[in-house]
Structure formats: C-alpha cells, structure tokens
Amino acid sequence: MRSLFLLLTLFCGQDDGEVLPNGIRLPAFWPPKPKTPPTVLAAPPYLATPPDVIPIDLGRQLLVDDFLIAQTTLTRTFHSATLQSPVLRPDKAWEEDKTGGMAMAFSDGAWFDSKDRKFKMWYMAGAAHHTCYAESEDGRVWVKPELDVKPGTNIVQSGQRDSSTVWLDHEDSDPARRFKMFRSCSGGSTVPKSYGIATFFSPDGIHWSEAPLLSGSCGDRSTVFWNPFRKVWVYSLRQGWGEPRRRRYWEMKDPASGPAWSAISEPSWWTGADALDAPREDYKVPCQLYNLDGVAYESLMLGFFTIWRGQFPDRQKPNEVCVGFSRDGWHWTRPDRKAFIPVSEHPGDWNYSNVQSVGGGCLVVGDELWFYVSGRSGDAKGSAKQGTCVTGRATLRRDGFASMDAGEAGGTLTTRALSFGGRHLFVNLDAPDGELRVELLDGDRVLSTSAPLKGNGTRLRVEWVDGDLVSEALKPRRFRFHLKKGSLYAFWVSPDDKGASMGYIGAGGPGFGGPRDLPTRR
C-alpha cells in the first residue's frame, strides 16, 4: 500500500491537491495520516509558506495570526467572551435526575433558523435519557414547546446518549435531511457493545428518522461539524478509553452514504492538548483535550477546544473552553491558551464545573457574537457530583477574538499580496479617539490613500481621497494600515456598498437569509 502511495506521489506530485478559497493548496493526499498521536500543536505549514497571492473575496479577514500580515508594528491582543446568565434550567419532570436536574446542551446545537426566524436549541435532559428542543424569538428568553413526539413534552428523541450534534444543513437539496443529528451513544457503532455515532435526519428538527446509520467505533465524547470550504463533514472523535484524551479525524462528503469507518480504515490521529496548556495550580494535572467542536466563521474555521484539567473527589471536572483557528481545516493555531469561556471558582455557580461548547459554535446577533455553553453547579459540600446542569450564554464583539492595537505613537500593518473582486473596503475598528488611514499598494508603490477614519464600529467603510478599488480588482495588491490610538479587528473588500462580507456566519443570526453574510435585497 505504501509503495502505491509513493508511486502516485511521483506521478501526481504533492502540490496537485485541492485549492481552498483562501489560496492554500492542499497536498494531493489529504487528510494527513500521522502514525502516532500528536504531542505538540505544530505550526501550520500555511503560516511558514503562505500563498504568493491570497484571495480575500470570501469573508472578513480576521487578524488572529500572521497569515495575512507581511509586516507590522502593532500589538496583537486576544480577547475572551463575557458570560451572561443561564437561558435554560431544568424545570420539567423529564429533566429531573438525582443530583439537581439537567437542561444542558452537550454539544447538541443552537441555531438561528432563517426559514421561520427563530432561535432553536437542542439539549440533553434527564441524566442522558432524552434529547429535547427549545426555541426563542430573541435568543434570551427560551420556551419549551409541547410537541407530539412525546405528547405533553418537548422531547424529540429518547434513549441513552452521550454528546450529540444537531446541524442545520442549508446545503442539502433533500428537505427531509435539512437537520442532521449525530448522536454519540452505546450501540451507535457497527462494532457490537461499542460506542459510536448514530446519524438521524429530520425535515424540521423535531421528527427524526427511525433507523439510524451507524459509524465505526469511537469514544463517548465525539462530535461532528460541517466544513463548507471543502464541503465535508468532519468527525471529531474521542480516541477510545484508558488513554489521554485526544482527537482522531474522519471526513465524509455525505453522512447518508453509510458507515463512516472500520478497523480496516481507521480515522487519523489529529490533535490534542500539549505542554502549553497550563495545569491548574491547585491540581497540577497535565491537560487533555476533552472535546473539539468546529464551525466556519467568515474566512476560517473556529475550533472550540474543551480542555480537561483533571477529575477529583472534591469537584466535578473543571473543564473550560479555549478557542483555536484553522485556515485549512486540519492544522490549528491556539496562540492564546487562557480560557475563552472559563469555569467559575465559586461552588454553586452555574458554571462552576464542566463548561462545554454547543454545536454551531456562535451566532451573529447585531454587533456581537453569541456563544451558548453548558455548565454544572457541582456540589457545594465538596464532591464529584455534577449538581444542576444548565445552558448559559456568552458574548463577544463581532470578529473580536483578536485585535491589532496601537497607542498614541501609532503603528502600521502591511498585508501580503492580496486579490479581490469587490470595490468597497470595510474595517472592524475601535478608535473613537484615534484614527485609521489606509494605503493601497502595488508592491511598495502607493496607488491610493484613504481619508482618516475614526469611530467604533464593526462595519465601517473606508473612503478614498484619490483613486479607488474598482480599477485594482483581481490584481495583486497590498494594504498598509496606519493606526493611532485604536484597535483593528478585521478588514474585508465587499462587492456590496453596505459591507456584506460574503463569508460564513457560524450558526446564523437575525437579519441573515442563511449561513453566509450576503447582500440584502434592496
């Protein structure tokens, strides 16, 4: 088999693979097949050797790494989300358990459905016995409607489960498969008496197919997400039992095509925690990767890394969510290892332990990103009991994962060579007392200069004093940003004078007609 691989490599070449919308060319054989589990998070090859010219027509260009940057004197700052109050608490008989009740999204999903303009959420109830459904008009106040699946309840599926992923699939042409559920459970595998993923389909997210498709064997906390840049479903799989928690990777074009993998064709080793994930000072236990959820946001993939920091007799595991970024769907950068959505250190708080991300990742609501997360209150008397399990919300400025900052003295950021077809430059800028000026460059030659821009907004348009972007479309060009007393979060070139980015918007949001930020009809 290896000799065949080498022969094909000679004929095809390693550089004959798929080209992504951002210009990254994948090797001919993808995904990678590491022979051993990862011990460090290696730097992505696209940062060492980026494309000669980077297309930026798809999505806002976030400044979370140096992929777009040739030179800068600005300082990068990473930002964490702000926790809000819980939005779902256990208050139904079928949500009760022995320790305090459960209304907890364990991945599951939180989406804005543009078809009927509602926020929709799926969650685990009753100590892993049920999957339930809730909905909201504004994303803050949620109701649990009485449905006909289990009359008088909001249960949409019963049966043993661990984590689950519910995905609103805008790209499936079959309306009966508009919603997909990937349920991690015992019996979800083609291997008898093993954990695996059982896949179900639904037209409305409430009435699900009866006979599931079964995967190969995997560990319990396994999830699935859609990578729209490559049109593949990515299976983020816990590796077995009794080993440090890591992730294996599997991808499929169509989850309805049958079982995902077998012992003959195993999922690839993928990623895990490493030495840069600092242990807690009190427990001093090496970290592990408990789960990895993903979603497309604007021009890249967001990864929600739930980091395991130990399990102890006096406390339910203090897992918390960190964030990572990928531009090819496989390699991750995690430049900021502090918690993006942390646990509380006060027993009884709703997020005292086991904070977990929710499928769909984030929603765009006005100028904010909203993240739904689950948490557990633990036992105030000191035990490993999980306590009351709820679902909360966290917020962040739109694009606000990282900013490039300048003080009174100012600084510059010069991009690599870019190509674009749009004609309007927009920025996400916080500089009410400062200013931003932009130059359009051909190499080092200045072609156009902008008027000074100040203010605080997530969609500010750059106006040009001389020249414009129309005549420069599709040519390799660079931008040089001159920033004083402010923070730059993102930039993008839009074909739309209102600033639609054309990029992906996570789990959607009010005002959008689907999973992308497209021009509105006027």
Coordinates of C-alpha atoms in Angstrom, one line a residue, residues 116-515:
D116 CA -39.2 30.8 10.4
R117 CA -36.9 33.4 12.1
K118 CA -36.5 31.6 15.3
F119 CA -33.6 30.7 17.5
K120 CA -33.6 26.9 18.1
M121 CA -31.8 24.7 20.5
W122 CA -31.4 21.0 21.3
Y123 CA -30.2 19.8 24.6
M124 CA -29.7 16.8 26.9
A125 CA -32.3 16.2 29.7
G126 CA -32.8 13.7 32.4
A127 CA -29.3 12.3 33.0
A128 CA -28.6 11.4 29.4
H129 CA -32.1 9.9 28.8
H130 CA -33.6 12.4 26.4
T131 CA -32.9 15.0 23.7
C132 CA -35.2 18.0 24.0
Y133 CA -36.0 21.1 21.9
A134 CA -36.4 24.7 22.9
E135 CA -37.0 27.9 20.8
S136 CA -36.8 31.6 21.2
E137 CA -37.7 34.8 19.5
D138 CA -34.7 36.8 20.7
G139 CA -32.1 34.3 21.9
R140 CA -32.5 35.4 25.5
V141 CA -35.9 34.1 26.6
W142 CA -36.5 30.4 25.7
V143 CA -39.6 28.3 25.7
K144 CA -40.0 24.6 25.8
P145 CA -43.0 23.9 23.5
E146 CA -45.3 20.9 23.9
L147 CA -44.6 18.6 20.9
D148 CA -46.3 15.5 19.5
V149 CA -43.3 13.2 19.7
K150 CA -43.8 12.5 23.4
P151 CA -47.2 14.3 23.8
G152 CA -47.1 17.0 26.5
T153 CA -43.3 17.3 26.5
N154 CA -40.6 18.9 24.4
I155 CA -38.8 15.6 24.0
V156 CA -37.8 14.9 20.3
Q157 CA -35.8 11.7 21.0
S158 CA -35.4 9.3 23.9
G159 CA -32.7 6.7 24.5
Q160 CA -29.3 6.5 26.0
R161 CA -26.9 9.1 24.7
D162 CA -23.7 11.0 25.5
S163 CA -22.8 14.1 23.5
S164 CA -24.8 14.8 20.3
T165 CA -24.6 17.2 17.4
V166 CA -27.6 18.7 15.7
W167 CA -26.7 20.6 12.5
L168 CA -29.0 22.9 10.4
D169 CA -27.8 22.0 6.9
H170 CA -28.6 24.7 4.4
E171 CA -26.8 22.9 1.6
D172 CA -28.6 19.6 1.4
S173 CA -31.1 19.6 -1.5
D174 CA -33.3 17.0 0.2
P175 CA -35.7 18.8 2.5
A176 CA -36.1 15.6 4.6
R177 CA -32.5 15.9 5.6
R178 CA -32.4 19.7 6.4
F179 CA -31.5 18.8 10.0
K180 CA -28.9 16.2 10.9
M181 CA -28.3 14.6 14.3
F182 CA -25.1 12.8 15.1
R183 CA -25.7 11.1 18.4
S184 CA -22.8 9.6 20.4
C185 CA -24.1 6.5 22.2
S186 CA -23.6 2.9 23.1
G187 CA -24.9 1.0 20.2
G188 CA -24.2 3.7 17.7
S189 CA -21.4 1.6 16.2
T190 CA -21.2 -1.2 13.7
V191 CA -19.0 -2.9 16.3
P192 CA -21.2 -4.7 18.9
K193 CA -21.2 -3.4 22.5
S194 CA -19.2 -0.3 21.5
Y195 CA -19.7 3.5 21.4
G196 CA -20.2 5.1 18.1
I197 CA -22.2 7.8 16.3
A198 CA -25.8 7.1 15.2
T199 CA -26.9 9.5 12.4
F200 CA -30.5 10.7 12.0
F201 CA -32.3 13.0 9.6
S202 CA -35.2 15.4 10.0
P203 CA -37.1 18.0 8.0
D204 CA -37.9 20.2 11.0
G205 CA -35.5 19.2 13.8
I206 CA -38.4 17.6 15.7
H207 CA -39.4 14.5 13.9
W208 CA -36.4 12.3 13.3
S209 CA -35.8 9.3 11.1
E210 CA -36.3 6.0 12.9
A211 CA -33.4 3.8 11.7
P212 CA -30.1 5.4 12.2
L213 CA -26.9 5.0 10.2
L214 CA -24.1 3.6 12.3
S215 CA -20.5 4.6 12.4
G216 CA -17.4 2.7 13.3
S217 CA -16.2 2.5 16.9
C218 CA -15.1 5.6 18.9
G219 CA -15.0 7.1 22.4
D220 CA -18.1 8.7 24.0
R221 CA -17.5 12.5 23.7
S222 CA -17.4 12.6 19.9
T223 CA -19.0 15.2 17.7
V224 CA -19.4 16.3 14.1
F225 CA -19.3 19.6 12.2
W226 CA -19.5 20.8 8.6
N227 CA -16.6 22.4 6.8
P228 CA -18.2 24.4 4.0
F229 CA -14.8 25.5 2.5
R230 CA -14.2 21.8 1.4
K231 CA -17.8 20.6 1.6
V232 CA -17.0 17.8 4.0
W233 CA -18.5 16.6 7.3
V234 CA -15.7 16.3 9.9
Y235 CA -16.0 13.7 12.6
S236 CA -14.1 14.9 15.8
L237 CA -13.6 11.6 17.6
R238 CA -12.5 10.8 21.1
Q239 CA -9.8 8.1 21.0
G240 CA -11.1 5.0 22.8
W241 CA -10.8 4.6 26.6
G242 CA -8.0 4.5 29.1
E243 CA -5.6 6.8 27.2
P244 CA -5.0 10.5 27.4
R245 CA -8.0 12.2 25.7
R246 CA -7.0 13.1 22.1
R247 CA -8.9 13.5 18.9
R248 CA -9.0 11.4 15.7
Y249 CA -10.3 12.8 12.4
W250 CA -12.6 11.4 9.8
E251 CA -14.3 13.2 6.9
M252 CA -17.2 12.3 4.6
K253 CA -19.0 14.1 1.8
D254 CA -22.3 12.6 2.6
P255 CA -23.2 11.1 6.0
A256 CA -26.1 9.2 4.4
S257 CA -23.7 7.2 2.3
G258 CA -23.3 4.5 5.0
P259 CA -21.0 3.6 7.9
A260 CA -18.2 6.1 8.3
W261 CA -15.1 3.9 9.1
S262 CA -14.0 0.5 10.1
A263 CA -11.0 -1.3 11.7
I264 CA -9.5 -1.6 8.2
S265 CA -9.7 2.1 7.5
E266 CA -9.2 3.9 10.8
P267 CA -9.6 7.6 11.5
S268 CA -6.4 9.6 11.5
W269 CA -4.7 10.9 14.6
W270 CA -5.5 14.6 14.7
T271 CA -4.9 16.8 17.7
G272 CA -4.8 17.1 21.5
A273 CA -3.6 19.3 24.4
D274 CA 0.1 19.9 24.8
A275 CA 2.6 21.4 27.3
L276 CA 1.4 25.0 26.5
D277 CA -2.0 24.1 28.1
A278 CA -1.0 25.0 31.7
P279 CA -2.2 22.8 34.5
R280 CA -4.3 24.3 37.3
E281 CA -2.2 25.5 40.2
D282 CA -4.3 23.5 42.7
Y283 CA -4.4 20.2 40.9
K284 CA -1.2 20.3 38.8
V285 CA -2.5 17.6 36.4
P286 CA -1.4 17.6 32.7
C287 CA -4.2 18.8 30.5
Q288 CA -6.0 16.7 27.9
L289 CA -8.4 17.5 25.1
Y290 CA -11.9 16.6 26.2
N291 CA -13.7 17.7 23.0
L292 CA -13.3 19.7 19.8
D293 CA -16.3 21.4 18.1
G294 CA -15.9 23.4 15.0
V295 CA -17.7 25.8 12.7
A296 CA -17.0 28.1 9.8
Y297 CA -16.8 31.8 10.7
E298 CA -16.2 34.3 8.0
S299 CA -13.0 33.2 6.2
L300 CA -11.7 30.5 8.6
M301 CA -12.7 27.6 10.9
L302 CA -13.2 28.2 14.6
G303 CA -12.4 25.4 16.9
F304 CA -13.8 25.2 20.5
F305 CA -11.3 23.2 22.5
T306 CA -12.7 21.9 25.7
I307 CA -9.7 21.4 27.9
W308 CA -9.8 18.7 30.6
R309 CA -7.8 19.7 33.7
G310 CA -8.4 16.7 35.9
Q311 CA -11.2 14.8 37.8
F312 CA -11.0 14.8 41.6
P313 CA -13.1 13.6 44.5
D314 CA -13.9 17.1 45.8
R315 CA -15.1 18.6 42.5
Q316 CA -16.7 17.8 39.2
K317 CA -14.1 18.2 36.4
P318 CA -13.2 21.9 35.9
N319 CA -13.2 21.7 32.1
E320 CA -13.3 25.0 30.2
V321 CA -13.5 26.1 26.6
C322 CA -10.5 27.5 24.7
V323 CA -10.5 28.7 21.1
G324 CA -8.4 27.8 18.1
F325 CA -8.3 28.8 14.4
S326 CA -7.7 26.9 11.2
R327 CA -7.3 28.0 7.6
D328 CA -7.1 24.6 6.1
G329 CA -9.5 22.6 8.3
W330 CA -6.8 20.3 9.8
H331 CA -4.0 22.4 11.3
W332 CA -4.8 24.6 14.3
T333 CA -3.3 27.6 15.9
R334 CA -4.0 28.3 19.5
P335 CA -1.9 31.3 20.3
D336 CA -3.9 32.2 23.4
R337 CA -4.2 29.3 25.8
K338 CA -6.2 31.0 28.5
A339 CA -9.8 30.1 28.8
F340 CA -12.1 31.7 26.2
I341 CA -15.1 30.6 28.3
P342 CA -13.9 29.7 31.8
V343 CA -15.3 27.9 34.8
S344 CA -16.2 29.8 38.0
E345 CA -14.2 29.1 41.2
H346 CA -17.4 29.5 43.4
P347 CA -19.2 26.3 44.2
G348 CA -22.9 26.6 43.3
D349 CA -22.3 29.0 40.3
W350 CA -24.0 27.6 37.2
N351 CA -20.5 27.3 35.5
Y352 CA -18.6 26.0 38.5
S353 CA -17.6 22.9 36.5
N354 CA -17.5 21.2 33.2
V355 CA -18.1 24.1 30.8
Q356 CA -18.8 22.7 27.3
S357 CA -19.3 24.2 23.9
V358 CA -22.5 23.9 21.9
G359 CA -22.8 22.7 18.3
G360 CA -23.0 25.5 15.7
G361 CA -20.4 27.4 17.7
C362 CA -21.6 31.0 17.6
L363 CA -24.4 33.2 16.2
V364 CA -24.1 36.7 14.8
V365 CA -26.5 39.0 16.6
G366 CA -26.1 42.6 15.7
D367 CA -22.5 43.7 16.6
E368 CA -22.0 40.7 18.8
L369 CA -21.2 37.0 18.7
W370 CA -23.3 34.8 20.9
F371 CA -22.0 31.5 22.3
Y372 CA -24.2 29.1 24.1
V373 CA -22.4 26.9 26.6
S374 CA -23.4 24.4 29.2
G375 CA -22.2 24.3 32.8
R376 CA -22.7 22.4 36.1
S377 CA -23.1 23.8 39.5
G378 CA -21.2 21.0 41.3
D379 CA -21.7 20.1 45.0
A380 CA -21.1 23.0 47.4
K381 CA -20.2 20.4 50.1
G382 CA -17.3 19.1 48.1
S383 CA -17.8 16.0 46.0
A384 CA -17.6 15.0 42.3
K385 CA -21.4 15.3 41.9
Q386 CA -22.4 17.4 38.9
G387 CA -25.2 19.3 40.5
T388 CA -27.7 21.2 38.4
C389 CA -26.8 21.2 34.7
V390 CA -27.9 24.3 32.7
T391 CA -27.2 26.1 29.4
G392 CA -25.9 29.7 29.5
R393 CA -24.8 32.3 27.1
A394 CA -21.6 34.2 26.5
T395 CA -20.9 37.3 24.2
L396 CA -18.0 38.8 22.3
R397 CA -17.6 41.7 19.9
R398 CA -18.2 40.6 16.3
D399 CA -14.8 39.4 15.0
G400 CA -13.5 40.1 18.5
F401 CA -11.2 37.1 19.0
A402 CA -8.1 39.2 18.5
S403 CA -7.2 42.9 17.8
M404 CA -4.2 44.6 16.4
D405 CA -3.6 47.6 18.7
A406 CA -1.7 50.9 18.6
G407 CA -1.2 53.6 21.2
E408 CA -0.5 57.4 21.0
A409 CA 2.6 56.9 18.9
G410 CA 0.8 54.8 16.3
G411 CA 1.9 51.9 14.2
T412 CA 1.4 50.2 10.8
L413 CA 0.3 46.9 9.5
T414 CA 1.2 45.9 5.9
T415 CA -0.6 42.9 4.3
R416 CA 0.8 40.3 2.0
A417 CA -0.2 40.5 -1.7
L418 CA -4.0 40.0 -1.9
S419 CA -6.5 39.6 -4.7
F420 CA -10.2 40.7 -4.6
G421 CA -13.1 41.3 -6.9
G422 CA -15.0 43.8 -4.7
R423 CA -14.8 47.5 -4.7
H424 CA -15.5 48.6 -1.1
L425 CA -13.0 48.3 1.8
F426 CA -14.6 47.8 5.2
V427 CA -13.0 47.5 8.7
N428 CA -14.0 46.5 12.2
L429 CA -12.4 49.3 14.2
D430 CA -12.4 50.6 17.7
A431 CA -10.8 54.1 17.5
P432 CA -13.2 56.8 18.8
D433 CA -10.2 58.9 20.0
G434 CA -7.7 57.9 17.4
E435 CA -7.7 57.3 13.6
L436 CA -7.0 54.8 10.9
R437 CA -5.6 55.6 7.4
V438 CA -5.2 53.1 4.7
E439 CA -2.9 53.0 1.7
L440 CA -3.4 50.7 -1.4
L441 CA 0.0 49.4 -2.6
D442 CA 1.4 47.9 -5.8
G443 CA 4.4 46.3 -4.2
D444 CA 5.8 49.3 -2.2
R445 CA 4.3 51.9 -4.5
V446 CA 1.3 53.8 -3.1
L447 CA -1.6 53.8 -5.5
S448 CA -4.4 55.3 -3.3
T449 CA -4.8 56.9 0.1
S450 CA -7.9 56.9 2.3
A451 CA -9.4 59.7 4.3
P452 CA -8.8 59.4 8.1
L453 CA -11.3 57.2 9.8
K454 CA -12.3 57.3 13.4
G455 CA -15.1 55.7 15.5
N456 CA -16.1 52.4 17.0
G457 CA -18.0 50.1 14.7
T458 CA -17.9 46.5 13.4
R459 CA -18.7 47.6 9.8
L460 CA -17.0 50.9 8.9
R461 CA -16.5 51.9 5.3
V462 CA -13.1 53.3 4.2
E463 CA -13.4 56.3 1.8
W464 CA -10.6 57.0 -0.6
V465 CA -9.2 60.5 -1.2
D466 CA -7.6 59.6 -4.5
G467 CA -8.2 56.5 -6.6
D468 CA -10.5 53.6 -5.7
L469 CA -10.5 49.8 -5.7
V470 CA -12.5 49.3 -8.9
S471 CA -9.6 49.5 -11.3
E472 CA -7.5 47.4 -9.0
A473 CA -9.8 44.4 -8.8
L474 CA -8.2 41.0 -9.4
K475 CA -4.6 42.4 -9.3
P476 CA -2.1 41.5 -6.6
R477 CA -2.3 44.4 -4.2
R478 CA -1.4 45.2 -0.6
F479 CA -3.0 47.3 2.1
R480 CA -1.0 49.3 4.6
F481 CA -3.0 50.3 7.7
H482 CA -1.7 53.3 9.7
L483 CA -3.4 53.1 13.2
K484 CA -3.2 55.5 16.1
K485 CA -4.9 55.1 19.5
G486 CA -7.2 52.2 18.5
S487 CA -7.8 48.5 17.7
L488 CA -8.3 46.9 14.3
Y489 CA -10.2 43.5 14.4
A490 CA -10.8 42.7 10.8
F491 CA -10.9 44.1 7.2
W492 CA -12.6 42.9 4.0
V493 CA -13.4 44.0 0.5
S494 CA -17.0 43.8 -0.4
P495 CA -18.9 44.0 -3.7
D496 CA -21.7 45.5 -1.7
D497 CA -21.7 49.1 -0.5
K498 CA -23.4 48.1 2.7
G499 CA -20.5 45.8 3.6
A500 CA -21.7 42.2 3.2
S501 CA -18.7 40.1 3.7
M502 CA -19.8 37.0 1.7
G503 CA -18.4 34.9 4.5
Y504 CA -19.8 32.3 6.8
I505 CA -21.5 33.3 10.0
G506 CA -21.4 30.3 12.2
A507 CA -24.9 29.2 13.3
G508 CA -26.5 32.2 11.6
G509 CA -28.4 35.1 13.1
P510 CA -31.3 37.6 12.7
G511 CA -31.1 39.6 9.5
F512 CA -29.3 36.9 7.5
G513 CA -31.0 34.6 5.0
G514 CA -28.8 31.6 5.6
P515 CA -25.3 30.6 6.7

